């Protein structure tokens, strides 16, 4: 395996996880990469690491450029094991090499690997180290995505090593975002934000502000493609996502159904949005993965969720989605609960609570809609007409 040259003496030496399809519940149809970066300077520096089963791949890429035992400095921008579980193996080769990370990074690496004698050097925001012709400056970015995340910035090269921020789960032979269709890369970045970063949007807002003065010609994240031409687009997208921007002309109708009554209601609800000029997207939970639905939630103003009543509750697919949604904490959305029932009708107040309560999703709610047994044409038309009155 070869290293990929980014600049003179700066190399991508990561691992490509072609088969990854599940990243703690997030469906990663395109696989992923764990990006590590090698800088050859007076002090040879490795930024980040890879998942343990790609360690040999990383080592062979490093070996295509230098003898790995010559590495002088390690920088660990994040503790999570997709970027650190190769580290204990590398430390066997480099037992005395200094590791630069922040206090939470040191704490996390100690807790994960119980290392004996690792030479930790604590950094804080604004600290720099000199590795020869280049300086490397640090910025802690807590909760983007764990308490220990940090950026490493190289002013000489104007490269931001951003770790999880600006990443995408894409396995590819290409390394640069401009080598693949930009819309696809941005869509994967959006899915990544929705499923990984969204709960920490307030922290992202702060980091975007703090990083704004940096001159950046390349963003080298820890997953997926490296940004050069698309830097403006990905930073703009992060601004929209971090501030929970939503398109008032986009609605999602998310549901599961037992005997198609709730599905009929879903289409009647979509009709009301379309009659008001709002695009409505149908998302049946039997055919859509919750992590793909989250990508749609990123820019939809209306989030309508339907379930029939089953065992005095909601269908398990809908429950799974709503708990996932709550955890990811989108804000500034309008919700709608709907569903069919036979006799109890408990699904509708449960949906209303999970979408609307302040300690749940906390959405502003439209009036809930329920129908008993099978809605006929007149009932469906009334659902459409009544809902139209509520859509502004
Ligand atoms: Fe890619 Fe939070 O690890």
mmCIF file of C-alpha atoms and ligand atoms in Angstrom:
data_model
loop_
_atom_site.group_PDB
_atom_site.id
_atom_site.type_symbol
_atom_site.label_atom_id
_atom_site.label_comp_id
_atom_site.label_asym_id
_atom_site.label_seq_id
_atom_site.Cartn_x
_atom_site.Cartn_y
_atom_site.Cartn_z
ATOM 1 C CA UNK A 1 0.000 0.000 0.000
ATOM 2 C CA UNK A 2 1.291 3.450 -0.928
ATOM 3 C CA UNK A 3 1.091 6.819 0.769
ATOM 4 C CA UNK A 4 -0.793 9.529 -1.106
ATOM 5 C CA UNK A 5 1.047 12.811 -1.603
ATOM 6 C CA UNK A 6 -0.916 15.890 -0.544
ATOM 7 C CA UNK A 7 1.945 18.392 -0.669
ATOM 8 C CA UNK A 8 5.722 18.129 -0.752
ATOM 9 C CA UNK A 9 6.512 16.042 2.324
ATOM 10 C CA UNK A 10 2.900 15.783 3.469
ATOM 11 C CA UNK A 11 1.242 12.422 2.940
ATOM 12 C CA UNK A 12 -2.057 10.719 3.575
ATOM 13 C CA UNK A 13 -1.248 7.367 5.194
ATOM 14 C CA UNK A 14 -4.673 6.202 6.430
ATOM 15 C CA UNK A 15 -6.704 3.047 6.032
ATOM 16 C CA UNK A 16 -9.685 2.366 3.775
ATOM 17 C CA UNK A 17 -12.561 0.434 5.357
ATOM 18 C CA UNK A 18 -14.300 -0.777 2.212
ATOM 19 C CA UNK A 19 -16.650 -3.180 4.039
ATOM 20 C CA UNK A 20 -17.870 -0.920 6.860
ATOM 21 C CA UNK A 21 -21.673 -0.808 6.801
ATOM 22 C CA UNK A 22 -22.535 -0.059 10.423
ATOM 23 C CA UNK A 23 -20.959 2.745 12.412
ATOM 24 C CA UNK A 24 -22.707 2.349 15.776
ATOM 25 C CA UNK A 25 -26.115 2.228 14.153
ATOM 26 C CA UNK A 26 -25.378 4.577 11.264
ATOM 27 C CA UNK A 27 -25.718 2.791 7.911
ATOM 28 C CA UNK A 28 -22.502 3.529 6.014
ATOM 29 C CA UNK A 29 -23.376 2.282 2.537
ATOM 30 C CA UNK A 30 -20.180 3.686 1.065
ATOM 31 C CA UNK A 31 -17.777 2.397 3.733
ATOM 32 C CA UNK A 32 -15.296 4.818 5.300
ATOM 33 C CA UNK A 33 -11.675 5.723 5.771
ATOM 34 C CA UNK A 34 -9.618 6.544 8.863
ATOM 35 C CA UNK A 35 -7.226 9.235 7.764
ATOM 36 C CA UNK A 36 -3.758 9.579 9.238
ATOM 37 C CA UNK A 37 -1.285 12.175 7.969
ATOM 38 C CA UNK A 38 2.485 12.055 7.839
ATOM 39 C CA UNK A 39 4.588 15.233 7.732
ATOM 40 C CA UNK A 40 8.245 14.783 6.844
ATOM 41 C CA UNK A 41 10.146 17.659 8.436
ATOM 42 C CA UNK A 42 13.128 17.882 10.768
ATOM 43 C CA UNK A 43 10.825 16.065 13.179
ATOM 44 C CA UNK A 44 8.756 13.471 11.381
ATOM 45 C CA UNK A 45 5.198 13.794 12.601
ATOM 46 C CA UNK A 46 2.199 11.495 12.372
ATOM 47 C CA UNK A 47 -1.233 13.033 12.910
ATOM 48 C CA UNK A 48 -3.889 10.549 14.064
ATOM 49 C CA UNK A 49 -4.052 6.828 13.577
ATOM 50 C CA UNK A 50 -6.449 4.166 12.271
ATOM 51 C CA UNK A 51 -8.762 1.411 13.473
ATOM 52 C CA UNK A 52 -6.738 -1.529 14.775
ATOM 53 C CA UNK A 53 -7.537 -3.852 11.863
ATOM 54 C CA UNK A 54 -6.141 -1.325 9.381
ATOM 55 C CA UNK A 55 -2.914 -0.751 11.323
ATOM 56 C CA UNK A 56 -0.826 -2.886 8.939
ATOM 57 C CA UNK A 57 -2.266 -0.942 6.009
ATOM 58 C CA UNK A 58 -1.280 2.361 7.632
ATOM 59 C CA UNK A 59 2.177 1.012 8.430
ATOM 60 C CA UNK A 60 2.733 -0.114 4.849
ATOM 61 C CA UNK A 61 1.685 3.306 3.560
ATOM 62 C CA UNK A 62 4.094 5.006 5.976
ATOM 63 C CA UNK A 63 6.804 2.530 4.950
ATOM 64 C CA UNK A 64 6.372 3.534 1.309
ATOM 65 C CA UNK A 65 7.760 6.965 2.308
ATOM 66 C CA UNK A 66 9.957 6.470 5.382
ATOM 67 C CA UNK A 67 10.975 3.877 7.919
ATOM 68 C CA UNK A 68 8.142 4.107 10.510
ATOM 69 C CA UNK A 69 10.646 3.777 13.357
ATOM 70 C CA UNK A 70 11.946 7.235 12.333
ATOM 71 C CA UNK A 71 8.715 8.979 13.418
ATOM 72 C CA UNK A 72 9.578 11.603 16.045
ATOM 73 C CA UNK A 73 6.196 12.967 17.103
ATOM 74 C CA UNK A 74 2.638 11.679 17.336
ATOM 75 C CA UNK A 75 -0.356 13.982 17.453
ATOM 76 C CA UNK A 76 -3.626 12.420 18.530
ATOM 77 C CA UNK A 77 -6.548 14.672 17.636
ATOM 78 C CA UNK A 78 -9.185 12.303 19.048
ATOM 79 C CA UNK A 79 -9.442 9.328 21.382
ATOM 80 C CA UNK A 80 -12.327 7.453 19.733
ATOM 81 C CA UNK A 81 -11.087 4.053 18.646
ATOM 82 C CA UNK A 82 -11.655 4.532 14.928
ATOM 83 C CA UNK A 83 -8.666 6.895 15.189
ATOM 84 C CA UNK A 84 -6.734 5.441 18.099
ATOM 85 C CA UNK A 85 -7.034 1.652 18.296
ATOM 86 C CA UNK A 86 -3.952 1.259 16.066
ATOM 87 C CA UNK A 87 -1.954 3.404 18.505
ATOM 88 C CA UNK A 88 -0.984 0.668 21.018
ATOM 89 C CA UNK A 89 0.573 -1.313 18.133
ATOM 90 C CA UNK A 90 2.479 1.724 16.900
ATOM 91 C CA UNK A 91 3.679 2.449 20.439
ATOM 92 C CA UNK A 92 5.345 -0.961 20.533
ATOM 93 C CA UNK A 93 7.470 0.283 17.632
ATOM 94 C CA UNK A 94 7.911 3.800 19.058
ATOM 95 C CA UNK A 95 7.802 3.386 22.844
ATOM 96 C CA UNK A 96 9.487 6.694 23.639
ATOM 97 C CA UNK A 97 7.873 8.977 21.086
ATOM 98 C CA UNK A 98 6.062 12.023 22.513
ATOM 99 C CA UNK A 99 2.285 12.134 22.025
ATOM 100 C CA UNK A 100 0.730 15.589 21.773
ATOM 101 C CA UNK A 101 -2.907 15.834 22.788
ATOM 102 C CA UNK A 102 -5.101 17.818 25.180
ATOM 103 C CA UNK A 103 -5.967 16.947 28.794
ATOM 104 C CA UNK A 104 -9.114 15.062 27.797
ATOM 105 C CA UNK A 105 -7.120 13.234 25.137
ATOM 106 C CA UNK A 106 -4.556 12.102 27.701
ATOM 107 C CA UNK A 107 -7.316 11.044 30.090
ATOM 108 C CA UNK A 108 -9.164 9.168 27.334
ATOM 109 C CA UNK A 109 -6.108 7.403 25.924
ATOM 110 C CA UNK A 110 -5.097 6.300 29.422
ATOM 111 C CA UNK A 111 -8.614 5.004 30.082
ATOM 112 C CA UNK A 112 -8.776 3.137 26.769
ATOM 113 C CA UNK A 113 -5.337 1.592 26.618
ATOM 114 C CA UNK A 114 -3.870 1.776 30.142
ATOM 115 C CA UNK A 115 -0.507 2.609 28.652
ATOM 116 C CA UNK A 116 2.705 2.149 30.568
ATOM 117 C CA UNK A 117 5.211 4.939 30.135
ATOM 118 C CA UNK A 118 3.695 6.737 27.144
ATOM 119 C CA UNK A 119 5.221 10.203 26.903
ATOM 120 C CA UNK A 120 2.152 12.453 26.874
ATOM 121 C CA UNK A 121 2.497 16.186 26.218
ATOM 122 C CA UNK A 122 -0.587 18.194 27.071
ATOM 123 C CA UNK A 123 -1.575 20.947 24.652
ATOM 124 C CA UNK A 124 -4.100 23.752 24.993
ATOM 125 C CA UNK A 125 -5.769 25.975 22.414
ATOM 126 C CA UNK A 126 -3.200 28.353 20.907
ATOM 127 C CA UNK A 127 -0.199 26.160 21.735
ATOM 128 C CA UNK A 128 2.228 25.462 18.891
ATOM 129 C CA UNK A 129 5.070 23.074 18.335
ATOM 130 C CA UNK A 130 7.846 23.534 15.812
ATOM 131 C CA UNK A 131 8.760 20.487 13.734
ATOM 132 C CA UNK A 132 11.386 22.164 11.531
ATOM 133 C CA UNK A 133 10.245 24.335 8.643
ATOM 134 C CA UNK A 134 6.704 24.120 9.910
ATOM 135 C CA UNK A 135 4.790 24.967 13.067
ATOM 136 C CA UNK A 136 1.744 23.055 14.142
ATOM 137 C CA UNK A 137 -0.876 24.935 16.159
ATOM 138 C CA UNK A 138 -3.611 23.358 18.239
ATOM 139 C CA UNK A 139 -7.222 24.252 18.889
ATOM 140 C CA UNK A 140 -9.302 22.124 21.233
ATOM 141 C CA UNK A 141 -12.777 21.448 19.833
ATOM 142 C CA UNK A 142 -14.555 19.748 22.749
ATOM 143 C CA UNK A 143 -17.666 17.752 21.828
ATOM 144 C CA UNK A 144 -17.001 17.875 18.126
ATOM 145 C CA UNK A 145 -17.366 14.904 18.625
ATOM 146 C CA UNK A 146 -16.056 13.837 22.084
ATOM 147 C CA UNK A 147 -14.630 15.962 24.934
ATOM 148 C CA UNK A 148 -11.107 15.261 23.642
ATOM 149 C CA UNK A 149 -11.437 16.403 20.007
ATOM 150 C CA UNK A 150 -8.933 18.932 18.732
ATOM 151 C CA UNK A 151 -7.820 20.518 15.475
ATOM 152 C CA UNK A 152 -4.196 20.696 14.370
ATOM 153 C CA UNK A 153 -3.420 23.563 12.004
ATOM 154 C CA UNK A 154 -0.310 24.034 9.902
ATOM 155 C CA UNK A 155 -0.008 27.771 9.065
ATOM 156 C CA UNK A 156 2.931 27.214 6.697
ATOM 157 C CA UNK A 157 0.816 24.945 4.500
ATOM 158 C CA UNK A 158 -2.606 26.420 5.414
ATOM 159 C CA UNK A 159 -3.855 22.917 6.138
ATOM 160 C CA UNK A 160 -6.417 22.221 8.863
ATOM 161 C CA UNK A 161 -6.325 18.663 10.224
ATOM 162 C CA UNK A 162 -9.875 18.703 11.518
ATOM 163 C CA UNK A 163 -10.401 15.118 12.670
ATOM 164 C CA UNK A 164 -14.160 14.265 12.800
ATOM 165 C CA UNK A 165 -15.306 17.731 11.688
ATOM 166 C CA UNK A 166 -15.956 18.019 7.936
ATOM 167 C CA UNK A 167 -15.638 14.227 7.494
ATOM 168 C CA UNK A 168 -17.743 11.841 5.471
ATOM 169 C CA UNK A 169 -18.071 8.070 5.531
ATOM 170 C CA UNK A 170 -16.832 7.281 2.032
ATOM 171 C CA UNK A 171 -14.379 4.533 1.073
ATOM 172 C CA UNK A 172 -12.747 5.386 -2.238
ATOM 173 C CA UNK A 173 -9.540 5.184 -4.208
ATOM 174 C CA UNK A 174 -9.748 8.945 -4.595
ATOM 175 C CA UNK A 175 -8.448 11.071 -1.742
ATOM 176 C CA UNK A 176 -9.552 14.558 -2.786
ATOM 177 C CA UNK A 177 -13.169 15.739 -2.723
ATOM 178 C CA UNK A 178 -12.780 17.357 -6.138
ATOM 179 C CA UNK A 179 -12.069 13.961 -7.710
ATOM 180 C CA UNK A 180 -15.639 12.787 -7.064
ATOM 181 C CA UNK A 181 -19.009 14.466 -7.731
ATOM 182 C CA UNK A 182 -19.157 17.287 -5.184
ATOM 183 C CA UNK A 183 -22.880 16.813 -4.531
ATOM 184 C CA UNK A 184 -22.291 13.218 -3.473
ATOM 185 C CA UNK A 185 -19.457 14.186 -1.112
ATOM 186 C CA UNK A 186 -21.533 17.010 0.392
ATOM 187 C CA UNK A 187 -24.507 14.658 0.805
ATOM 188 C CA UNK A 188 -22.304 12.198 2.711
ATOM 189 C CA UNK A 189 -20.917 15.074 4.791
ATOM 190 C CA UNK A 190 -24.519 16.030 5.567
ATOM 191 C CA UNK A 191 -25.358 12.446 6.575
ATOM 192 C CA UNK A 192 -22.232 12.392 8.738
ATOM 193 C CA UNK A 193 -23.212 15.655 10.435
ATOM 194 C CA UNK A 194 -26.803 14.440 10.959
ATOM 195 C CA UNK A 195 -25.775 11.162 12.567
ATOM 196 C CA UNK A 196 -22.570 12.117 14.408
ATOM 197 C CA UNK A 197 -22.216 15.851 14.956
ATOM 198 C CA UNK A 198 -25.781 17.227 15.159
ATOM 199 C CA UNK A 199 -26.195 16.912 18.968
ATOM 200 C CA UNK A 200 -23.099 19.080 19.395
ATOM 201 C CA UNK A 201 -24.176 21.899 17.098
ATOM 202 C CA UNK A 202 -23.806 24.557 19.788
ATOM 203 C CA UNK A 203 -20.154 23.533 20.167
ATOM 204 C CA UNK A 204 -19.767 23.533 16.373
ATOM 205 C CA UNK A 205 -21.033 27.124 16.324
ATOM 206 C CA UNK A 206 -18.248 28.107 18.753
ATOM 207 C CA UNK A 207 -15.596 26.207 16.811
ATOM 208 C CA UNK A 208 -16.629 27.771 13.489
ATOM 209 C CA UNK A 209 -16.297 31.188 15.099
ATOM 210 C CA UNK A 210 -12.906 30.376 16.639
ATOM 211 C CA UNK A 211 -11.566 28.895 13.389
ATOM 212 C CA UNK A 212 -12.894 31.709 11.157
ATOM 213 C CA UNK A 213 -9.622 33.743 11.194
ATOM 214 C CA UNK A 214 -7.561 30.769 9.949
ATOM 215 C CA UNK A 215 -6.416 30.864 6.354
ATOM 216 C CA UNK A 216 -7.322 27.454 5.020
ATOM 217 C CA UNK A 217 -6.389 25.980 1.648
ATOM 218 C CA UNK A 218 -6.959 22.364 2.607
ATOM 219 C CA UNK A 219 -9.166 20.659 5.187
ATOM 220 C CA UNK A 220 -7.877 17.203 5.980
ATOM 221 C CA UNK A 221 -10.525 15.410 8.064
ATOM 222 C CA UNK A 222 -10.210 11.998 9.657
ATOM 223 C CA UNK A 223 -12.888 10.359 7.495
ATOM 224 C CA UNK A 224 -13.399 10.369 3.756
ATOM 225 C CA UNK A 225 -12.288 12.921 1.193
ATOM 226 C CA UNK A 226 -9.949 15.882 1.688
ATOM 227 C CA UNK A 227 -11.323 19.321 0.887
ATOM 228 C CA UNK A 228 -9.572 21.852 -1.372
ATOM 229 C CA UNK A 229 -11.925 23.250 -4.056
ATOM 230 C CA UNK A 230 -15.014 22.561 -1.927
ATOM 231 C CA UNK A 231 -13.844 24.321 1.255
ATOM 232 C CA UNK A 232 -16.288 27.221 0.850
ATOM 233 C CA UNK A 233 -19.198 24.846 0.313
ATOM 234 C CA UNK A 234 -18.460 22.569 3.271
ATOM 235 C CA UNK A 235 -17.906 25.476 5.678
ATOM 236 C CA UNK A 236 -21.117 27.162 4.489
ATOM 237 C CA UNK A 237 -22.964 23.882 4.896
ATOM 238 C CA UNK A 238 -21.637 23.518 8.459
ATOM 239 C CA UNK A 239 -22.878 27.038 9.249
ATOM 240 C CA UNK A 240 -26.392 26.103 8.085
ATOM 241 C CA UNK A 241 -26.363 22.779 9.902
ATOM 242 C CA UNK A 242 -24.898 24.126 13.152
ATOM 243 C CA UNK A 243 -27.603 26.812 13.344
ATOM 244 C CA UNK A 244 -30.407 24.295 12.596
ATOM 245 C CA UNK A 245 -31.525 26.032 9.413
ATOM 246 C CA UNK A 246 -34.571 24.378 7.857
ATOM 247 C CA UNK A 247 -36.359 24.772 4.536
ATOM 248 C CA UNK A 248 -39.976 25.884 5.161
ATOM 249 C CA UNK A 249 -40.820 24.343 1.790
ATOM 250 C CA UNK A 250 -39.787 20.819 2.821
ATOM 251 C CA UNK A 251 -41.819 18.305 4.850
ATOM 252 C CA UNK A 252 -41.096 14.719 5.811
ATOM 253 C CA UNK A 253 -43.868 12.186 6.297
ATOM 254 C CA UNK A 254 -42.265 9.375 8.290
ATOM 255 C CA UNK A 255 -44.384 6.381 9.216
ATOM 256 C CA UNK A 256 -44.861 2.680 9.591
ATOM 257 C CA UNK A 257 -48.149 0.940 8.957
ATOM 258 C CA UNK A 258 -49.889 -2.332 9.839
ATOM 259 C CA UNK A 259 -52.839 -2.598 7.427
ATOM 260 C CA UNK A 260 -52.095 0.517 5.366
ATOM 261 C CA UNK A 261 -54.537 2.822 7.165
ATOM 262 C CA UNK A 262 -51.692 4.933 8.605
ATOM 263 C CA UNK A 263 -50.069 4.855 5.166
ATOM 264 C CA UNK A 264 -53.277 6.238 3.598
ATOM 265 C CA UNK A 265 -53.228 9.007 6.187
ATOM 266 C CA UNK A 266 -49.573 9.674 5.356
ATOM 267 C CA UNK A 267 -50.442 10.308 1.711
ATOM 268 C CA UNK A 268 -53.384 12.534 2.679
ATOM 269 C CA UNK A 269 -50.983 14.538 4.884
ATOM 270 C CA UNK A 270 -48.458 14.801 2.044
ATOM 271 C CA UNK A 271 -51.256 16.057 -0.210
ATOM 272 C CA UNK A 272 -51.984 18.901 2.229
ATOM 273 C CA UNK A 273 -48.338 20.023 2.110
ATOM 274 C CA UNK A 274 -48.215 19.804 -1.661
ATOM 275 C CA UNK A 275 -51.446 21.818 -1.933
ATOM 276 C CA UNK A 276 -49.670 24.517 0.089
ATOM 277 C CA UNK A 277 -46.557 24.449 -2.117
ATOM 278 C CA UNK A 278 -44.432 22.493 0.366
ATOM 279 C CA UNK A 279 -42.468 19.515 -1.001
ATOM 280 C CA UNK A 280 -43.382 16.382 0.944
ATOM 281 C CA UNK A 281 -41.128 13.350 1.093
ATOM 282 C CA UNK A 282 -42.610 9.972 2.019
ATOM 283 C CA UNK A 283 -40.368 7.919 4.313
ATOM 284 C CA UNK A 284 -41.757 4.510 5.180
ATOM 285 C CA UNK A 285 -39.732 3.105 8.080
ATOM 286 C CA UNK A 286 -40.018 -0.374 6.566
ATOM 287 C CA UNK A 287 -37.946 0.747 3.572
ATOM 288 C CA UNK A 288 -35.798 3.631 4.859
ATOM 289 C CA UNK A 289 -32.954 3.407 7.369
ATOM 290 C CA UNK A 290 -33.221 5.803 10.300
ATOM 291 C CA UNK A 291 -29.760 7.216 9.573
ATOM 292 C CA UNK A 292 -30.852 8.124 6.015
ATOM 293 C CA UNK A 293 -34.018 9.727 7.393
ATOM 294 C CA UNK A 294 -31.814 11.857 9.668
ATOM 295 C CA UNK A 295 -30.077 13.255 6.582
ATOM 296 C CA UNK A 296 -33.488 14.435 5.377
ATOM 297 C CA UNK A 297 -34.294 15.925 8.792
ATOM 298 C CA UNK A 298 -31.265 18.206 8.392
ATOM 299 C CA UNK A 299 -33.136 20.639 6.153
ATOM 300 C CA UNK A 300 -36.849 19.833 6.575
ATOM 301 C CA UNK A 301 -39.009 22.290 8.523
ATOM 302 C CA UNK A 302 -41.861 19.819 9.044
ATOM 303 C CA UNK A 303 -41.319 16.410 10.626
ATOM 304 C CA UNK A 304 -44.549 14.370 10.600
ATOM 305 C CA UNK A 305 -44.448 10.961 12.289
ATOM 306 C CA UNK A 306 -47.184 8.334 12.092
ATOM 307 C CA UNK A 307 -47.830 5.008 13.756
ATOM 308 C CA UNK A 308 -50.893 2.867 14.253
ATOM 309 C CA UNK A 309 -51.598 1.725 17.792
ATOM 310 C CA UNK A 310 -50.033 -1.641 18.593
ATOM 311 C CA UNK A 311 -50.238 -3.176 22.070
ATOM 312 C CA UNK A 312 -51.332 0.196 23.507
ATOM 313 C CA UNK A 313 -48.192 1.794 22.088
ATOM 314 C CA UNK A 314 -46.416 2.614 18.812
ATOM 315 C CA UNK A 315 -44.735 0.316 16.308
ATOM 316 C CA UNK A 316 -41.156 -0.580 17.312
ATOM 317 C CA UNK A 317 -39.714 0.880 14.087
ATOM 318 C CA UNK A 318 -41.286 4.243 14.935
ATOM 319 C CA UNK A 319 -40.104 4.041 18.555
ATOM 320 C CA UNK A 320 -36.545 3.324 17.393
ATOM 321 C CA UNK A 321 -36.613 6.283 15.035
ATOM 322 C CA UNK A 322 -38.009 8.685 17.627
ATOM 323 C CA UNK A 323 -35.450 7.737 20.268
ATOM 324 C CA UNK A 324 -32.691 8.124 17.679
ATOM 325 C CA UNK A 325 -34.140 11.495 16.631
ATOM 326 C CA UNK A 326 -34.358 12.702 20.218
ATOM 327 C CA UNK A 327 -30.732 11.773 20.876
ATOM 328 C CA UNK A 328 -29.549 13.685 17.822
ATOM 329 C CA UNK A 329 -31.530 16.754 18.974
ATOM 330 C CA UNK A 330 -32.498 18.715 15.879
ATOM 331 C CA UNK A 331 -34.051 22.075 16.782
ATOM 332 C CA UNK A 332 -36.299 24.597 15.104
ATOM 333 C CA UNK A 333 -38.673 22.029 13.593
ATOM 334 C CA UNK A 334 -42.465 21.712 13.437
ATOM 335 C CA UNK A 335 -43.848 18.279 14.284
ATOM 336 C CA UNK A 336 -47.058 16.426 13.534
ATOM 337 C CA UNK A 337 -48.258 13.179 15.154
ATOM 338 C CA UNK A 338 -50.684 10.955 13.285
ATOM 339 C CA UNK A 339 -51.931 7.396 13.157
ATOM 340 C CA UNK A 340 -54.803 4.977 12.815
ATOM 341 C CA UNK A 341 -56.195 2.809 15.589
ATOM 342 C CA UNK A 342 -58.792 0.138 16.300
ATOM 343 C CA UNK A 343 -59.999 0.906 19.821
ATOM 344 C CA UNK A 344 -57.435 2.399 22.287
ATOM 345 C CA UNK A 345 -55.685 4.967 20.059
ATOM 346 C CA UNK A 346 -52.727 5.314 22.435
ATOM 347 C CA UNK A 347 -50.162 5.769 19.649
ATOM 348 C CA UNK A 348 -51.185 9.354 18.935
ATOM 349 C CA UNK A 349 -50.615 10.843 22.438
ATOM 350 C CA UNK A 350 -47.376 8.872 22.678
ATOM 351 C CA UNK A 351 -46.138 10.333 19.362
ATOM 352 C CA UNK A 352 -47.328 13.781 20.422
ATOM 353 C CA UNK A 353 -45.339 13.500 23.644
ATOM 354 C CA UNK A 354 -42.161 12.113 22.027
ATOM 355 C CA UNK A 355 -42.144 14.805 19.355
ATOM 356 C CA UNK A 356 -43.438 17.756 21.350
ATOM 357 C CA UNK A 357 -42.426 17.532 25.002
ATOM 358 C CA UNK A 358 -39.584 19.811 25.988
ATOM 359 C CA UNK A 359 -37.634 16.926 27.505
ATOM 360 C CA UNK A 360 -38.153 14.901 24.320
ATOM 361 C CA UNK A 361 -37.727 16.387 20.797
ATOM 362 C CA UNK A 362 -39.277 19.695 21.847
ATOM 363 C CA UNK A 363 -40.773 20.505 18.432
ATOM 364 C CA UNK A 364 -43.540 23.047 17.940
ATOM 365 C CA UNK A 365 -46.533 20.794 17.199
ATOM 366 C CA UNK A 366 -49.427 20.909 14.772
ATOM 367 C CA UNK A 367 -52.740 19.371 15.891
ATOM 368 C CA UNK A 368 -52.468 15.565 15.968
ATOM 369 C CA UNK A 369 -54.488 13.512 13.491
ATOM 370 C CA UNK A 370 -56.056 10.134 14.167
ATOM 371 C CA UNK A 371 -58.589 7.918 12.458
ATOM 372 C CA UNK A 372 -60.319 4.730 13.570
ATOM 373 C CA UNK A 373 -59.922 1.584 11.460
ATOM 374 C CA UNK A 374 -59.783 2.304 7.719
ATOM 375 C CA UNK A 375 -60.111 5.935 6.597
ATOM 376 C CA UNK A 376 -62.472 6.324 3.631
ATOM 377 C CA UNK A 377 -62.058 8.875 0.864
ATOM 378 C CA UNK A 378 -64.083 11.532 2.664
ATOM 379 C CA UNK A 379 -62.035 11.097 5.846
ATOM 380 C CA UNK A 380 -58.782 11.358 3.928
ATOM 381 C CA UNK A 381 -59.981 14.483 2.106
ATOM 382 C CA UNK A 382 -60.909 16.034 5.450
ATOM 383 C CA UNK A 383 -57.437 15.228 6.839
ATOM 384 C CA UNK A 384 -55.933 17.073 3.861
ATOM 385 C CA UNK A 385 -58.260 20.057 4.155
ATOM 386 C CA UNK A 386 -57.893 20.429 7.937
ATOM 387 C CA UNK A 387 -54.122 20.191 7.770
ATOM 388 C CA UNK A 388 -53.918 22.780 5.010
ATOM 389 C CA UNK A 389 -55.476 25.246 7.440
ATOM 390 C CA UNK A 390 -52.566 24.694 9.846
ATOM 391 C CA UNK A 391 -49.740 25.031 7.337
ATOM 392 C CA UNK A 392 -48.659 28.627 7.052
HETATM 393 FE FE1 LIG B 1 -14.308 9.335 13.836
HETATM 394 FE FE2 LIG B 1 -15.475 10.455 16.923
HETATM 395 O O1 LIG B 1 -14.500 9.363 15.730
#
